[in-house]
Amino acid sequence: MFRLKSTPLSLFASPCAFHPVAKRSFASSAIMADTKAFFEVQYAPVGSSAPKVGRINFNLFEEKVPKTAKNFRELCKLPKGQGYKDSSFHRVIPQFMLQGGDFTHHNGTGGRSIYGEKFADENFIFKHDRPGLLSMANAGPNTNGSQFFITTVVTSWLDGKHVVFGEVADAKSMEVVKEIEALGSSSGSIRSATKPTIVNCGEI
């Protein structure tokens, strides 16, 4: 129900190459975050059967997108079954994005916001103009719940359709995102017996 809408596979292979982490200055972002959150994600990197836990820190743009950022932040603090804790990244497409946040059905058909089942698109101030952005997945206009995605390339075709409300905060966090991205496939299925799972999360 709360799914990032399908995009033609030709767009997944478009020349929006990933900007190497070493060349991106996370500290010099022109966007100031009011709040921060984190995920600790358990996953098994490509070539390994041994799970590891990696941390992803987020800057949330709560000044400009307060309702959407608050929804994410509060869901990070709720217990298992009521928020993101122990939910998984159910859809991962290399050279596109990581999608998660379905803590009710765990397959991309569920989820729930802190405001109820759905809430409206707050604004489209921020564009999908770089890797590492945090944006809301939806099933069409004004259908935001708890599902989100993290971009791994420029995804400008999503501008005006999905609400950007945060970003990956630092290069080390982006390295974790890239390791999880490598477990995905063009269909979105996870190529690992260990589904990337948020074992801990909260506000910083």
Coordinates of C-alpha atoms in Angstrom, one line a residue:
M1 CA 0.0 0.0 0.0
F2 CA 2.7 2.5 1.0
R3 CA 5.2 1.8 -1.8
L4 CA 7.6 3.8 -3.8
K5 CA 5.9 3.9 -7.1
S6 CA 7.3 1.7 -9.9
T7 CA 9.8 3.4 -12.3
P8 CA 10.8 1.9 -15.6
L9 CA 14.0 -0.1 -15.4
S10 CA 15.5 2.1 -18.1
L11 CA 15.6 4.9 -15.5
F12 CA 17.4 2.7 -13.0
A13 CA 20.2 2.3 -15.6
S14 CA 20.3 6.0 -16.5
P15 CA 23.6 7.8 -16.3
C16 CA 23.1 9.2 -12.8
A17 CA 26.3 7.6 -11.5
F18 CA 26.9 7.4 -7.8
H19 CA 29.1 10.2 -6.5
P20 CA 32.0 8.6 -4.7
V21 CA 31.8 9.1 -1.0
A22 CA 35.3 10.5 -0.8
K23 CA 34.3 13.4 -3.1
R24 CA 31.2 14.3 -1.1
S25 CA 31.6 16.7 1.8
F26 CA 28.8 15.8 4.2
A27 CA 29.9 18.5 6.7
S28 CA 29.5 21.3 4.1
S29 CA 25.9 20.6 3.3
A30 CA 24.0 23.9 2.8
I31 CA 21.0 22.4 4.6
M32 CA 21.0 22.7 8.4
A33 CA 19.4 19.9 10.3
D34 CA 17.3 20.7 13.4
T35 CA 17.3 17.1 14.6
K36 CA 19.3 13.9 14.1
A37 CA 18.3 10.2 14.2
F38 CA 20.1 6.9 13.7
F39 CA 19.6 3.3 12.6
E40 CA 21.8 0.3 13.6
V41 CA 21.3 -2.2 10.8
Q42 CA 22.2 -5.9 10.9
Y43 CA 23.1 -7.3 7.5
A44 CA 25.6 -9.7 5.9
P45 CA 27.8 -8.0 3.4
V46 CA 28.4 -9.5 -0.1
G47 CA 30.8 -12.4 0.2
S48 CA 30.1 -13.0 3.9
S49 CA 27.6 -15.2 5.8
A50 CA 28.5 -13.5 9.1
P51 CA 26.1 -10.7 10.0
K52 CA 27.5 -7.4 11.1
V53 CA 25.9 -4.2 12.5
G54 CA 26.4 -0.9 10.8
R55 CA 25.2 2.5 11.9
I56 CA 23.5 5.1 9.7
N57 CA 23.2 8.6 11.1
F58 CA 20.6 11.0 9.6
N59 CA 20.2 14.7 9.6
L60 CA 16.5 15.6 9.6
F61 CA 15.3 18.8 7.9
E62 CA 12.8 19.5 10.6
E63 CA 12.8 23.3 10.1
K64 CA 11.6 23.1 6.5
V65 CA 9.7 19.8 6.6
P66 CA 8.6 19.6 10.3
K67 CA 5.6 17.2 10.1
T68 CA 7.4 14.6 7.9
A69 CA 10.7 14.8 9.9
K70 CA 8.8 14.5 13.2
N71 CA 7.0 11.4 11.9
F72 CA 10.4 9.7 11.1
R73 CA 12.0 10.8 14.3
E74 CA 9.2 9.6 16.5
L75 CA 9.0 6.2 14.7
C76 CA 12.7 5.8 15.5
K77 CA 11.9 6.0 19.2
L78 CA 8.9 3.7 19.4
P79 CA 9.2 0.0 20.5
K80 CA 9.2 -3.0 18.2
G81 CA 5.9 -3.4 16.4
Q82 CA 5.0 0.3 16.8
G83 CA 8.0 1.9 14.9
Y84 CA 11.1 1.1 12.9
K85 CA 12.8 -1.1 15.5
D86 CA 13.2 -4.7 14.2
S87 CA 11.8 -3.7 10.8
S88 CA 13.8 -4.4 7.6
F89 CA 14.8 -2.9 4.3
H90 CA 12.4 -5.0 2.1
R91 CA 13.3 -3.5 -1.2
V92 CA 16.8 -2.6 -2.4
I93 CA 17.7 -1.7 -6.0
P94 CA 21.3 -0.9 -6.8
Q95 CA 22.0 2.4 -8.5
F96 CA 18.6 3.7 -7.1
M97 CA 17.6 3.3 -3.5
L98 CA 17.0 1.3 -0.3
Q99 CA 13.4 1.2 0.9
G100 CA 12.1 0.3 4.4
G101 CA 9.7 1.3 7.1
D102 CA 7.0 -1.3 6.8
F103 CA 6.8 -2.4 10.4
T104 CA 3.3 -3.9 10.2
H105 CA 3.5 -6.3 7.2
H106 CA 7.3 -6.3 6.5
N107 CA 6.8 -6.6 2.8
G108 CA 6.1 -3.1 1.4
T109 CA 2.3 -3.3 1.8
G110 CA 1.9 -1.8 5.3
G111 CA 3.2 0.8 7.7
R112 CA 1.6 3.5 9.8
S113 CA 2.4 7.1 10.5
I114 CA 2.2 8.7 14.0
Y115 CA -0.7 10.7 12.6
G116 CA -2.8 7.7 11.6
E117 CA -2.7 5.6 8.4
K118 CA -1.8 8.3 5.9
F119 CA -0.8 12.0 5.8
A120 CA -0.5 14.6 3.1
D121 CA 2.6 15.6 1.1
E122 CA 4.0 18.4 3.2
N123 CA 6.0 20.2 0.5
F124 CA 8.6 19.5 -2.2
I125 CA 11.2 22.1 -1.2
F126 CA 14.1 19.7 -1.4
K127 CA 15.0 17.9 -4.6
H128 CA 16.4 14.4 -5.2
D129 CA 19.6 15.9 -6.4
R130 CA 22.3 13.7 -4.8
P131 CA 22.9 10.4 -3.2
G132 CA 22.1 9.9 0.5
L133 CA 18.8 11.6 0.7
L134 CA 16.0 10.4 2.9
S135 CA 12.5 10.6 1.2
M136 CA 9.0 9.3 1.8
A137 CA 7.7 6.3 -0.2
N138 CA 4.1 6.5 -1.1
A139 CA 1.3 5.0 -3.2
G140 CA 0.4 8.3 -4.9
P141 CA -0.3 11.9 -3.8
N142 CA -0.9 12.4 0.0
T143 CA -0.4 8.7 1.0
N144 CA 2.5 9.0 3.3
G145 CA 2.8 6.5 6.2
S146 CA 6.0 5.2 7.6
Q147 CA 7.8 3.8 4.6
F148 CA 10.9 5.7 3.4
F149 CA 13.8 5.3 1.0
I150 CA 17.4 6.3 0.9
T151 CA 18.8 7.4 -2.5
T152 CA 22.1 6.1 -3.8
V153 CA 22.1 8.2 -6.9
V154 CA 20.5 11.3 -8.2
T155 CA 16.8 10.5 -8.7
S156 CA 15.4 13.7 -10.1
W157 CA 12.3 12.0 -11.7
L158 CA 11.0 11.6 -8.2
D159 CA 10.9 15.4 -7.6
G160 CA 7.4 16.7 -6.9
K161 CA 6.2 13.2 -6.1
H162 CA 8.1 12.2 -3.0
V163 CA 8.9 14.4 0.0
V164 CA 12.6 14.7 0.9
F165 CA 13.0 15.3 4.6
G166 CA 16.5 14.3 5.6
E167 CA 19.9 13.0 4.5
V168 CA 22.6 10.5 5.5
A169 CA 24.8 12.5 7.9
D170 CA 28.3 11.4 7.2
A171 CA 30.6 9.3 5.0
K172 CA 30.9 6.4 7.3
S173 CA 27.1 6.1 7.4
M174 CA 27.0 6.2 3.6
E175 CA 29.5 3.3 3.4
V176 CA 26.9 1.2 5.3
V177 CA 24.2 2.3 2.9
K178 CA 26.4 1.2 0.0
E179 CA 27.1 -2.2 1.5
I180 CA 23.4 -2.7 1.9
E181 CA 22.8 -1.5 -1.6
A182 CA 25.1 -4.2 -2.9
L183 CA 22.7 -6.8 -1.5
G184 CA 19.9 -5.7 -3.8
S185 CA 18.8 -6.6 -7.3
S186 CA 17.0 -5.0 -10.2
S187 CA 13.7 -6.4 -8.9
G188 CA 14.3 -5.1 -5.5
S189 CA 14.7 -8.6 -3.9
I190 CA 17.4 -9.0 -1.3
R191 CA 20.2 -11.4 -2.4
S192 CA 21.1 -12.5 1.1
A193 CA 19.7 -14.9 3.7
T194 CA 20.1 -12.1 6.2
K195 CA 17.6 -9.4 5.4
P196 CA 19.0 -6.0 6.4
T197 CA 17.2 -5.3 9.7
I198 CA 17.0 -2.2 11.9
V199 CA 18.0 -3.7 15.3
N200 CA 18.2 -0.4 17.1
C201 CA 17.2 3.2 16.3
G202 CA 16.5 6.5 18.0
E203 CA 17.1 10.2 18.2
I204 CA 20.6 11.6 18.6

